[in-house]
Amino acid sequence: MNEFALIRRYFQRDCADPAVLLGVGDDCALLKLPADEILLVSTDLLVAGRHFPMDTAPFDIGHKALAVNLSDLAAMGARPLGVTLGLALPKADADWLAGFAEGFHALAAECGVCLVGGDTVASPQLTIAVTVLGAGQAGRILRRDAAKPGDLIAVTGTLGDAGLGLRAVMTPERVPAVLPRDELDFLVARLNRPSPRLAEGQRLSVFAHAAIDISDGLVQDLTHILDASGVGAEIDATRIPLSAAARNWLQADPTLDTLPLTAGDDYELLFTLDPAHWDQVDFPATVIGSIRAEPGLVIRDAAGNPLTLSQGGFDHFAGPTA
Ligand code: ADP
Ligand code: MG
């Protein structure tokens, strides 16, 4: 199969979006940006063996490559306009390409976005670069630098699932025997098929202050908001929302109890808002703390004592050795 047949077979699809004037096939794609809207652009690269295990199912790779990019649009409250795909492939394996394309296009259809272009090359290392284009209204774009003292800090969904899913994939022998099969499958699906919180982000763009998607872990991503906004925060570790599967695993292995603070890849939204607007949050979300004027992040455990960062993450031993 030559390069052009490959592109036609796997990546050229009909696009029903009237704003896509021209999609795959010409030198450039043409997109109509609504009058008075801002264009948002974001790119993420995924390298096989580094960003996903080599033996990840191609469908999941296709899904996740798109999901992590759409999540960046969600984090700013934008709506997707189009997406491009750069693919560096060791070989044109038809089964792999079919699975990858299916995962990619299925999520694209679900999110109402078209693949409008890209580039395909042969290269020893499987590498995937996705660029998303989005639109938002000026003044309604959620930035990291907009948190204010007194804001509530909240997250969508549950945290720690993908981190536990990764543990299950990498070290299956360490999964507690009590964990039911369907809960284990749920955690691995949270790792491999994250849901970009686009609807939530667009809803939040009306009233929230700052937002970010949790790709690197709650503490790391919250710290980005605090640094950009020049504020501090206090969060309550006991309020971090956990799925039933995560709760069961952490109960069976209490040494992992701070994992939901630091594990990445959940792609939930972390956002701050004026407490007066909390009643407008009409989707699953949980308040975990608040923004304060004093810089720094304080995380309290069940006893109200501050947790301290150590080598492997947070622990319960506060002290100057951190
Ligand atoms: P050019 O040589 O003009 O850069 P290409 O030959 O690389 O164009 O690509 C031909 C067409 O196919 C272009 O419209 C390009 O955007 C599209 N395309 C190439 N690879 C992909 C891909 N992986 N996914 C989607 N579209 C692609
Ligand atoms: Mg060209």
Coordinates of N, CA, C and O and ligand atoms in Angstrom, one line a residue, residues 3-4 6-8 10-12 23-29 83-87 100 104-105 115-121, ligand 1:
E3 N 1.7 5.4 0.3 CA 1.3 6.4 1.3 C -0.1 7.0 1.1 O -0.9 7.2 2.0
F4 N -0.4 7.3 -0.2 CA -1.7 8.0 -0.5 C -2.9 7.1 -0.3 O -3.9 7.5 0.2
L6 N -2.8 4.6 1.8 CA -2.9 4.4 3.2 C -3.8 5.6 3.8 O -4.7 5.3 4.6
I7 N -3.4 6.8 3.4 CA -4.1 7.9 4.0 C -5.6 7.9 3.6 O -6.5 8.0 4.5
R8 N -5.9 7.5 2.3 CA -7.3 7.4 1.9 C -8.0 6.4 2.7 O -9.1 6.6 3.1
Y10 N -7.4 4.9 5.6 CA -7.5 4.9 7.1 C -7.9 6.3 7.6 O -8.4 6.4 8.7
F11 N -7.6 7.3 6.9 CA -7.7 8.6 7.6 C -8.7 9.6 6.8 O -9.0 10.6 7.4
Q12 N -9.0 9.3 5.6 CA -9.9 10.2 4.9 C -11.4 9.7 5.2 O -11.7 8.6 4.8
G23 N -11.2 19.2 3.9 CA -10.5 18.4 4.9 C -9.3 17.7 4.3 O -8.6 18.3 3.5
V24 N -9.1 16.4 4.6 CA -8.0 15.7 4.1 C -8.0 15.6 2.6 O -9.0 15.4 1.9
G25 N -6.8 15.9 1.9 CA -6.7 15.7 0.5 C -6.0 16.8 -0.2 O -5.4 16.6 -1.3
D26 N -6.0 18.0 0.3 CA -5.3 19.1 -0.4 C -4.1 19.5 0.4 O -3.7 18.8 1.4
D27 N -3.4 20.6 0.0 CA -2.2 21.0 0.7 C -2.5 21.5 2.2 O -1.7 21.3 3.1
C28 N -3.7 22.1 2.3 CA -4.1 22.6 3.6 C -5.6 22.2 3.8 O -6.3 22.1 2.8
A29 N -6.0 22.1 5.0 CA -7.4 22.1 5.3 C -7.9 23.5 5.5 O -7.2 24.4 5.9
V83 N -8.9 18.6 13.8 CA -7.7 18.0 14.4 C -6.9 17.5 13.3 O -7.3 17.1 12.2
T84 N -5.5 17.6 13.5 CA -4.6 17.0 12.5 C -3.8 15.9 13.2 O -3.6 15.9 14.4
L85 N -3.3 15.0 12.4 CA -2.6 13.8 12.9 C -1.3 13.6 12.2 O -1.2 13.4 11.0
G86 N -0.2 13.7 12.9 CA 1.2 13.3 12.4 C 1.5 11.9 12.8 O 1.5 11.7 14.0
L87 N 1.9 11.1 11.9 CA 2.1 9.7 12.2 C 3.4 9.2 11.7 O 3.7 9.3 10.5
F100 N -6.0 1.4 15.1 CA -5.6 2.8 15.5 C -6.7 3.8 14.9 O -7.2 4.6 15.6
F104 N -9.3 6.2 16.9 CA -9.2 7.6 16.7 C -10.6 8.2 16.2 O -11.1 9.2 16.7
H105 N -11.1 7.6 15.1 CA -12.3 8.1 14.5 C -13.5 7.9 15.4 O -14.5 8.8 15.4
L115 N -11.1 14.8 11.6 CA -9.7 14.8 11.2 C -9.6 15.5 9.9 O -10.1 15.1 8.9
V116 N -8.8 16.6 9.9 CA -8.8 17.4 8.7 C -7.5 17.4 7.9 O -7.4 18.0 6.9
G117 N -6.5 16.7 8.5 CA -5.2 16.7 7.8 C -4.2 16.1 8.6 O -4.4 15.6 9.7
G118 N -2.9 16.0 8.1 CA -1.9 15.4 8.9 C -0.7 15.1 8.0 O -0.5 15.7 6.9
D119 N 0.2 14.2 8.5 CA 1.3 13.8 7.7 C 1.7 12.4 8.1 O 1.5 12.0 9.3
T120 N 2.1 11.6 7.2 CA 2.4 10.2 7.5 C 3.8 9.8 6.9 O 4.1 10.1 5.7
V121 N 4.7 9.3 7.8 CA 6.0 9.0 7.4 C 6.5 7.7 7.9 O 5.9 7.2 8.9
Ligands
ADP1 P1 1.7 17.4 1.2 O1 2.8 16.7 0.4 O2 1.1 18.5 0.5 O3 2.2 17.9 2.6 P2 0.8 14.9 2.0 O4 1.1 14.1 0.8 O5 1.7 14.8 3.1 O6 0.6 16.4 1.6 O7 -0.7 14.5 2.5 C1 -1.8 14.5 1.6 C2 -3.0 14.8 2.3 O8 -3.3 13.8 3.3 C3 -3.0 16.2 3.0 O9 -4.3 16.8 2.9 C4 -2.7 15.8 4.4 O10 -3.2 16.7 5.3 C5 -3.4 14.4 4.5 N1 -2.8 13.5 5.5 C6 -1.5 13.0 5.5 N2 -1.3 12.1 6.5 C7 -2.5 12.2 7.2 C8 -2.9 11.6 8.4 N3 -2.1 10.7 9.1 N4 -4.1 11.9 8.9 C9 -4.9 12.7 8.2 N5 -4.6 13.3 7.1 C10 -3.4 13.1 6.6

